[in-house]
Short mmCIF file of C-alpha atoms in Angstrom, two decimals:
data_model
loop_
_atom_site.label_atom_id
_atom_site.label_comp_id
_atom_site.label_asym_id
_atom_site.label_seq_id
_atom_site.Cartn_x
_atom_site.Cartn_y
_atom_site.Cartn_z
CA UNK V 1 0.00 0.00 0.00
CA UNK V 2 2.90 2.30 0.63
CA UNK V 3 5.40 3.31 -2.00
CA UNK V 4 8.46 1.20 -1.43
CA UNK V 5 10.89 -1.25 -2.96
CA UNK V 6 9.07 -3.65 -5.30
CA UNK V 7 10.55 -6.69 -3.54
CA UNK V 8 9.29 -5.75 -0.05
CA UNK V 9 5.99 -6.58 1.61
CA UNK V 10 3.63 -3.67 2.21
CA UNK V 11 4.18 -2.24 5.70
CA UNK V 12 0.42 -1.85 6.11
CA UNK V 13 -0.19 -5.56 5.44
CA UNK V 14 2.56 -6.46 7.92
CA UNK V 15 0.80 -4.20 10.43
CA UNK V 16 -2.56 -5.88 9.74
CA UNK V 17 -1.00 -9.31 10.35
CA UNK V 18 0.60 -8.16 13.61
CA UNK V 19 -2.74 -6.79 14.81
CA UNK V 20 -4.35 -10.13 13.91
CA UNK V 21 -1.72 -11.95 16.02
CA UNK V 22 -2.24 -9.53 18.91
CA UNK V 23 -5.91 -10.50 19.01
CA UNK V 24 -5.21 -14.23 18.60
CA UNK V 25 -5.77 -16.30 21.77
CA UNK V 26 -3.02 -18.82 20.93
CA UNK V 27 -0.21 -16.25 20.83
CA UNK V 28 1.84 -16.11 24.05
CA UNK V 29 1.77 -13.03 26.31
CA UNK V 30 5.52 -12.47 25.85
CA UNK V 31 5.11 -12.48 22.07
CA UNK V 32 2.16 -10.09 22.37
CA UNK V 33 4.34 -7.56 24.23
CA UNK V 34 6.78 -7.56 21.29
CA UNK V 35 3.95 -7.36 18.77
CA UNK V 36 2.33 -4.50 20.67
CA UNK V 37 5.55 -2.48 20.44
CA UNK V 38 5.82 -3.19 16.70
CA UNK V 39 2.20 -2.19 16.07
CA UNK V 40 2.56 1.04 18.06
CA UNK V 41 5.80 1.93 16.24
CA UNK V 42 4.19 1.28 12.86
CA UNK V 43 1.09 3.32 13.71
CA UNK V 44 3.22 6.17 15.08
CA UNK V 45 5.68 6.27 12.18
CA UNK V 46 2.82 6.48 9.66
CA UNK V 47 0.69 8.89 11.77
CA UNK V 48 -2.32 6.55 11.56
CA UNK V 49 -4.66 8.62 13.74
CA UNK V 50 -8.01 6.96 12.90
CA UNK V 51 -6.56 3.46 12.96
CA UNK V 52 -4.93 4.18 16.33
CA UNK V 53 -8.33 5.21 17.72
CA UNK V 54 -9.83 1.96 16.38
CA UNK V 55 -7.09 -0.11 18.05
CA UNK V 56 -7.66 1.73 21.33
CA UNK V 57 -11.42 1.08 21.10
CA UNK V 58 -10.69 -2.62 20.45
CA UNK V 59 -8.37 -2.64 23.49
CA UNK V 60 -5.40 -3.67 21.35
CA UNK V 61 -3.42 -0.55 22.36
CA UNK V 62 -3.68 1.82 25.30
CA UNK V 63 -4.65 5.45 24.74
CA UNK V 64 -1.88 8.05 24.73
CA UNK V 65 -3.71 11.38 24.32
CA UNK V 66 -0.57 13.39 23.54
CA UNK V 67 0.43 10.92 20.81
CA UNK V 68 -3.08 11.05 19.34
CA UNK V 69 -3.09 14.86 19.21
CA UNK V 70 0.43 14.93 17.76
CA UNK V 71 -0.51 12.54 14.93
CA UNK V 72 -3.72 14.44 14.23
CA UNK V 73 -1.79 17.71 13.92
CA UNK V 74 0.72 16.09 11.53
CA UNK V 75 -2.15 14.74 9.42
CA UNK V 76 -3.76 18.17 9.11
CA UNK V 77 -0.45 19.81 8.24
CA UNK V 78 0.45 17.23 5.58
CA UNK V 79 -3.03 17.28 3.98
CA UNK V 80 -2.85 21.07 3.80
CA UNK V 81 0.50 20.82 1.96
CA UNK V 82 -0.90 18.23 -0.46
CA UNK V 83 -3.96 20.40 -1.18
CA UNK V 84 -1.63 23.34 -1.91
CA UNK V 85 0.37 21.18 -4.33
CA UNK V 86 -2.84 20.13 -6.11
CA UNK V 87 -3.98 23.76 -6.39
CA UNK V 88 -0.56 24.82 -7.69
CA UNK V 89 -0.51 21.99 -10.26
CA UNK V 90 -4.02 22.87 -11.49
CA UNK V 91 -3.09 26.54 -11.92
CA UNK V 92 0.47 26.35 -13.25
CA UNK V 93 1.26 22.82 -14.48
CA UNK V 94 -0.02 20.18 -16.91
CA UNK V 95 -2.47 17.29 -16.59
CA UNK V 96 0.25 14.80 -15.71
CA UNK V 97 1.42 16.89 -12.75
CA UNK V 98 -2.18 17.36 -11.57
CA UNK V 99 -2.66 13.58 -11.61
CA UNK V 100 0.58 13.01 -9.68
CA UNK V 101 -0.49 15.55 -7.05
CA UNK V 102 -3.85 13.78 -6.59
CA UNK V 103 -2.10 10.40 -6.48
CA UNK V 104 0.24 11.67 -3.73
CA UNK V 105 -2.80 12.65 -1.65
CA UNK V 106 -4.39 9.21 -2.27
CA UNK V 107 -1.24 7.43 -1.13
CA UNK V 108 -1.04 9.58 1.97
CA UNK V 109 -4.63 8.71 2.96
CA UNK V 110 -3.77 5.02 2.43
CA UNK V 111 -0.64 5.39 4.54
CA UNK V 112 -2.48 6.94 7.50
CA UNK V 113 -5.31 4.38 7.33
CA UNK V 114 -8.14 6.70 6.24
CA UNK V 115 -10.06 4.10 4.24
CA UNK V 116 -13.06 6.09 2.98
CA UNK V 117 -11.05 9.21 2.17
CA UNK V 118 -8.43 7.09 0.38
CA UNK V 119 -11.08 5.38 -1.78
CA UNK V 120 -12.70 8.73 -2.59
CA UNK V 121 -9.34 10.30 -3.50
CA UNK V 122 -8.42 7.29 -5.67
CA UNK V 123 -11.62 7.88 -7.67
CA UNK V 124 -10.60 11.51 -8.19
CA UNK V 125 -7.14 10.35 -9.29
CA UNK V 126 -8.71 7.85 -11.69
CA UNK V 127 -10.75 10.61 -13.30
CA UNK V 128 -7.43 12.34 -14.10
CA UNK V 129 -5.89 9.12 -15.48
CA UNK V 130 -5.92 8.02 -19.14
CA UNK V 131 -3.45 5.11 -19.46
CA UNK V 132 -4.84 1.61 -18.71
CA UNK V 133 -1.65 0.63 -16.87
CA UNK V 134 -1.93 3.57 -14.48
CA UNK V 135 -5.63 2.84 -13.90
CA UNK V 136 -4.67 -0.74 -13.06
CA UNK V 137 -2.14 0.50 -10.50
CA UNK V 138 -4.95 2.42 -8.81
CA UNK V 139 -7.03 -0.78 -8.70
CA UNK V 140 -4.09 -2.57 -7.04
CA UNK V 141 -3.99 0.15 -4.37
CA UNK V 142 -7.73 -0.37 -3.83
CA UNK V 143 -7.20 -4.14 -3.56
CA UNK V 144 -4.52 -3.61 -0.92
CA UNK V 145 -6.93 -1.41 1.06
CA UNK V 146 -9.49 -4.21 0.82
CA UNK V 147 -6.96 -6.79 2.06
CA UNK V 148 -5.87 -4.54 4.93
CA UNK V 149 -9.46 -4.24 6.18
CA UNK V 150 -10.52 -7.71 4.90
CA UNK V 151 -13.31 -6.00 2.95
CA UNK V 152 -14.23 -8.82 0.56
CA UNK V 153 -16.99 -6.84 -1.17
CA UNK V 154 -14.46 -4.13 -2.10
CA UNK V 155 -11.93 -6.76 -3.23
CA UNK V 156 -14.47 -8.58 -5.41
CA UNK V 157 -15.63 -5.38 -7.11
CA UNK V 158 -12.03 -4.26 -7.67
CA UNK V 159 -11.08 -7.60 -9.28
CA UNK V 160 -14.08 -7.33 -11.64
CA UNK V 161 -13.09 -3.77 -12.45
CA UNK V 162 -9.51 -4.83 -13.21
CA UNK V 163 -10.73 -7.58 -15.56
CA UNK V 164 -12.89 -5.05 -17.41
CA UNK V 165 -9.90 -2.74 -17.76
CA UNK V 166 -7.83 -5.56 -19.24
CA UNK V 167 -10.41 -6.04 -21.98
CA UNK V 168 -9.27 -2.65 -23.28
CA UNK V 169 -5.58 -3.59 -23.14
CA UNK V 170 -2.99 -4.00 -20.41
CA UNK V 171 0.41 -5.59 -20.02
CA UNK V 172 1.13 -9.20 -18.98
CA UNK V 173 3.02 -8.21 -15.84
CA UNK V 174 -0.07 -6.56 -14.35
CA UNK V 175 -2.32 -9.40 -15.54
CA UNK V 176 -0.11 -11.90 -13.74
CA UNK V 177 -0.12 -9.76 -10.60
CA UNK V 178 -3.92 -9.71 -10.68
CA UNK V 179 -3.97 -13.53 -10.70
CA UNK V 180 -2.18 -13.59 -7.34
CA UNK V 181 -4.55 -10.98 -5.88
CA UNK V 182 -7.55 -12.98 -7.11
CA UNK V 183 -6.00 -16.22 -5.85
CA UNK V 184 -5.55 -14.71 -2.39
CA UNK V 185 -9.15 -13.48 -2.46
CA UNK V 186 -10.40 -16.96 -3.48
CA UNK V 187 -8.35 -18.62 -0.75
CA UNK V 188 -9.66 -16.14 1.83
CA UNK V 189 -13.24 -16.88 0.78
CA UNK V 190 -12.75 -20.69 0.83
CA UNK V 191 -12.66 -21.20 -2.95
CA UNK V 192 -9.49 -23.31 -2.69
CA UNK V 193 -9.74 -24.96 -6.11
CA UNK V 194 -9.79 -21.68 -8.02
CA UNK V 195 -7.09 -20.26 -5.72
CA UNK V 196 -4.83 -23.25 -6.47
CA UNK V 197 -5.24 -22.84 -10.24
CA UNK V 198 -4.52 -19.09 -10.08
CA UNK V 199 -1.47 -19.59 -7.85
CA UNK V 200 -0.08 -22.35 -10.09
CA UNK V 201 -0.49 -20.10 -13.14
CA UNK V 202 1.59 -17.44 -11.36
CA UNK V 203 4.48 -19.53 -10.01
CA UNK V 204 6.97 -18.61 -12.73
CA UNK V 205 5.85 -14.98 -13.04
CA UNK V 206 5.39 -14.03 -9.37
CA UNK V 207 6.13 -10.33 -8.69
CA UNK V 208 3.52 -9.42 -6.05
CA UNK V 209 6.00 -9.06 -3.20
CA UNK V 210 3.84 -6.29 -1.74
CA UNK V 211 1.36 -8.99 -0.62
CA UNK V 212 3.77 -11.58 0.79
CA UNK V 213 7.23 -13.10 0.24
CA UNK V 214 7.72 -15.86 -2.35
CA UNK V 215 8.07 -18.48 0.43
CA UNK V 216 4.58 -17.62 1.69
CA UNK V 217 3.23 -17.77 -1.86
CA UNK V 218 4.60 -21.31 -2.26
CA UNK V 219 3.13 -22.23 1.14
CA UNK V 220 -0.34 -21.12 -0.03
CA UNK V 221 0.10 -22.83 -3.41
CA UNK V 222 0.95 -26.21 -1.88
CA UNK V 223 -1.82 -26.04 0.76
CA UNK V 224 -4.55 -25.15 -1.74
CA UNK V 225 -3.29 -27.66 -4.35
CA UNK V 226 -3.30 -30.64 -2.00
CA UNK V 227 -7.06 -30.44 -1.44
CA UNK V 228 -7.89 -29.35 -5.01
CA UNK V 229 -5.81 -31.40 -7.48
CA UNK V 230 -5.97 -35.06 -8.36
CA UNK V 231 -2.94 -37.25 -7.68
CA UNK V 232 -1.46 -37.02 -11.21
CA UNK V 233 -1.84 -33.22 -11.41
CA UNK V 234 -0.37 -32.82 -7.93
CA UNK V 235 2.75 -34.68 -9.03
CA UNK V 236 3.15 -32.80 -12.32
CA UNK V 237 2.24 -29.28 -11.24
CA UNK V 238 3.39 -29.20 -7.62
CA UNK V 239 5.65 -32.02 -6.42
CA UNK V 240 7.89 -31.87 -9.52
CA UNK V 241 7.68 -28.10 -10.20
CA UNK V 242 11.22 -26.62 -10.17
CA UNK V 243 10.01 -23.30 -8.73
CA UNK V 244 8.42 -25.09 -5.78
CA UNK V 245 11.36 -27.47 -5.26
CA UNK V 246 13.78 -24.55 -4.83
CA UNK V 247 11.76 -23.06 -1.96
CA UNK V 248 9.75 -25.82 -0.29
CA UNK V 249 12.67 -27.00 1.87
CA UNK V 250 12.82 -23.60 3.60
CA UNK V 251 9.27 -23.95 4.95
CA UNK V 252 9.06 -26.28 8.00
CA UNK V 253 7.10 -29.52 7.44
CA UNK V 254 5.80 -28.50 3.99
CA UNK V 255 8.01 -30.83 1.92
CA UNK V 256 7.13 -33.82 4.12
CA UNK V 257 3.46 -32.83 3.99
CA UNK V 258 3.42 -32.87 0.18
CA UNK V 259 5.73 -35.78 -0.59
CA UNK V 260 4.46 -38.16 2.11
CA UNK V 261 0.93 -37.77 0.70
CA UNK V 262 2.09 -38.63 -2.82
CA UNK V 263 4.33 -41.47 -1.58
CA UNK V 264 1.50 -42.87 0.58
CA UNK V 265 3.57 -42.51 3.77
CA UNK V 266 0.53 -41.74 5.87
CA UNK V 267 2.24 -41.83 9.27
CA UNK V 268 4.77 -39.20 8.10
CA UNK V 269 1.94 -37.23 6.53
CA UNK V 270 0.05 -36.95 9.82
CA UNK V 271 3.23 -35.87 11.65
CA UNK V 272 3.95 -33.17 9.04
CA UNK V 273 0.29 -32.10 9.10
CA UNK V 274 0.44 -31.67 12.87
CA UNK V 275 3.53 -29.46 12.44
CA UNK V 276 1.73 -27.26 9.88
CA UNK V 277 -1.44 -26.70 11.89
CA UNK V 278 0.15 -23.91 13.94
CA UNK V 279 1.21 -22.03 10.80
CA UNK V 280 -2.27 -22.36 9.30
CA UNK V 281 -3.96 -21.29 12.54
CA UNK V 282 -1.74 -18.19 12.85
CA UNK V 283 -2.21 -17.12 9.24
CA UNK V 284 -4.50 -14.13 8.82
CA UNK V 285 -6.08 -15.40 5.58
CA UNK V 286 -6.33 -19.11 6.46
CA UNK V 287 -7.34 -18.86 10.12
CA UNK V 288 -11.13 -18.50 9.49
CA UNK V 289 -11.01 -21.73 7.44
CA UNK V 290 -8.78 -23.72 9.79
CA UNK V 291 -11.36 -26.36 10.79
CA UNK V 292 -12.68 -26.67 7.22
CA UNK V 293 -9.17 -27.14 5.82
CA UNK V 294 -8.35 -29.76 8.46
CA UNK V 295 -11.45 -31.74 7.42
CA UNK V 296 -10.72 -31.44 3.70
CA UNK V 297 -7.13 -32.63 4.06
CA UNK V 298 -8.21 -35.65 6.08
CA UNK V 299 -10.89 -36.44 3.48
CA UNK V 300 -8.23 -36.39 0.74
CA UNK V 301 -5.80 -38.65 2.60
CA UNK V 302 -8.44 -41.14 3.81
CA UNK V 303 -9.94 -41.34 0.30
CA UNK V 304 -6.50 -41.98 -1.20
CA UNK V 305 -5.81 -44.79 1.27
CA UNK V 306 -9.21 -46.48 0.75
CA UNK V 307 -8.97 -46.21 -3.04
CA UNK V 308 -6.43 -49.07 -3.04
CA UNK V 309 -8.74 -51.52 -1.27
CA UNK V 310 -12.05 -53.27 -1.73
CA UNK V 311 -11.93 -54.01 2.01
CA UNK V 312 -9.33 -53.42 4.73
CA UNK V 313 -9.24 -53.94 8.49
CA UNK V 314 -9.58 -50.90 10.70
CA UNK V 315 -6.50 -52.07 12.58
CA UNK V 316 -4.39 -52.04 9.38
CA UNK V 317 -5.55 -48.52 8.55
CA UNK V 318 -4.85 -47.29 12.09
CA UNK V 319 -1.35 -48.77 11.90
CA UNK V 320 -0.71 -47.10 8.52
CA UNK V 321 -1.64 -43.70 9.96
CA UNK V 322 0.11 -44.22 13.30
CA UNK V 323 -3.06 -43.70 15.35
CA UNK V 324 -5.36 -45.86 17.50
CA UNK V 325 -8.20 -48.02 16.18
CA UNK V 326 -10.66 -45.97 18.26
CA UNK V 327 -9.48 -42.73 16.64
CA UNK V 328 -9.82 -44.08 13.08
CA UNK V 329 -13.24 -45.57 13.89
CA UNK V 330 -14.50 -42.23 15.25
CA UNK V 331 -12.94 -40.25 12.37
CA UNK V 332 -14.31 -42.40 9.58
CA UNK V 333 -17.80 -42.61 11.08
CA UNK V 334 -18.01 -38.78 10.93
CA UNK V 335 -16.81 -38.57 7.33
CA UNK V 336 -19.07 -41.43 6.18
CA UNK V 337 -22.10 -39.79 7.85
CA UNK V 338 -21.26 -36.51 6.11
CA UNK V 339 -21.03 -38.27 2.73
CA UNK V 340 -17.32 -37.47 2.39
CA UNK V 341 -16.13 -41.09 2.21
CA UNK V 342 -17.68 -43.92 0.17
CA UNK V 343 -17.31 -46.91 2.49
CA UNK V 344 -19.04 -48.65 5.38
CA UNK V 345 -17.77 -49.98 8.69
CA UNK V 346 -18.34 -53.58 9.72
CA UNK V 347 -17.83 -53.05 13.44
CA UNK V 348 -18.21 -56.77 14.32
CA UNK V 349 -15.55 -57.96 11.87
CA UNK V 350 -13.44 -54.81 12.32
CA UNK V 351 -13.39 -54.25 8.55
CA UNK V 352 -13.91 -51.30 6.22
CA UNK V 353 -15.69 -52.08 2.95
CA UNK V 354 -15.46 -49.52 0.18
CA UNK V 355 -18.45 -48.81 -2.05
CA UNK V 356 -17.06 -46.32 -4.50
CA UNK V 357 -19.72 -44.88 -6.80
CA UNK V 358 -19.62 -46.09 -10.39
CA UNK V 359 -19.38 -43.01 -12.62
CA UNK V 360 -21.00 -44.73 -15.64
CA UNK V 361 -23.83 -46.11 -13.56
CA UNK V 362 -24.41 -42.68 -11.97
CA UNK V 363 -24.58 -41.11 -15.44
CA UNK V 364 -27.03 -43.81 -16.60
CA UNK V 365 -29.29 -43.22 -13.58
CA UNK V 366 -29.18 -39.45 -14.13
CA UNK V 367 -30.13 -39.89 -17.81
CA UNK V 368 -33.08 -42.15 -16.89
CA UNK V 369 -34.26 -39.63 -14.31
CA UNK V 370 -34.05 -36.70 -16.75
CA UNK V 371 -35.79 -38.79 -19.43
CA UNK V 372 -38.70 -39.53 -17.09
CA UNK V 373 -38.97 -35.86 -16.22
CA UNK V 374 -39.02 -34.90 -19.92
CA UNK V 375 -41.71 -37.49 -20.74
CA UNK V 376 -43.91 -36.19 -17.91
CA UNK V 377 -43.58 -32.64 -19.24
CA UNK V 378 -44.47 -33.76 -22.79
CA UNK V 379 -47.56 -35.62 -21.53
CA UNK V 380 -48.75 -32.56 -19.60
CA UNK V 381 -48.19 -30.38 -22.66
CA UNK V 382 -50.12 -32.80 -24.92
CA UNK V 383 -53.12 -32.64 -22.58
CA UNK V 384 -53.13 -28.83 -22.78
CA UNK V 385 -52.94 -28.94 -26.61
CA UNK V 386 -55.82 -31.49 -26.79
CA UNK V 387 -58.01 -29.15 -24.76
#
């Protein structure tokens, strides 16, 4: 959101993540003291008056009246200077300079956390903008505001707007950046399949360092792909992808998580999965979907194991996963009841019997059902015509 080196994460998004951790119940009190200092320093250095008041109201920070008044005074002084620059540009300079002056005011509102004023000023700046590329940059600023406040309605509308702009032209670099923004939006709204496809399309062209580092991007790509891709695609697009192989070893447990699933090493998979749960739980975008993701991953791994068998003992499955028979029995009964797994438990014999649906038979049944429906409609219509 702030103007900075293109290979650095936005300071505002770092701040948003730190505030998320400050509110998280699983973060230790010692860590929260450090985070509190970082948040206060970030708010103070950017003179984020309104955001500071919000954090005080939410009891994230304590009120310092002198600091509040000091930041408010700096805001008023800086906005006055920016308004003077706009007036000077409109009177004495060209259209390009006028646009730059309005853009500077937009970026300042973003920097100090004035959401509504920033969005309003970005619209003014857009009205002074002709080039598609520059209009796209304004949309990216709007998207970053949306991600800072987790305003999914704003993000969705901005993505649609960006796509409409691209119909009139636009360079590939910005198009590829938009894929990552849309992928992050899809992941944050639980559309993991679309997120995985967008992330995989962007692996070799990733430049959106303002959102997160490349390591984090690979982390999201692997997590979304595991519950979205079939086994063959997972191997081709993820497990064997050179871009992923160069980074995956730097992320704790991620390599074991991916490879043990493909290699059917289920005991190792569960251990790696347990190591990743903390990272998922403490991630600002994934945290709301933590329980859902845990269920989906277990569905994938249980389905993969059962696919190899017509029937298998519960004891053998428990041994393969390194858990107790009671745990597997309880787990599978939930997933079977929810329709996630196609098998049944013979509790007396201690055996699992798979009853995978036949795709051809399902298609045949669907065709028969639709045919009956069509015949009924034709009969009703014929009666009306006869009358």
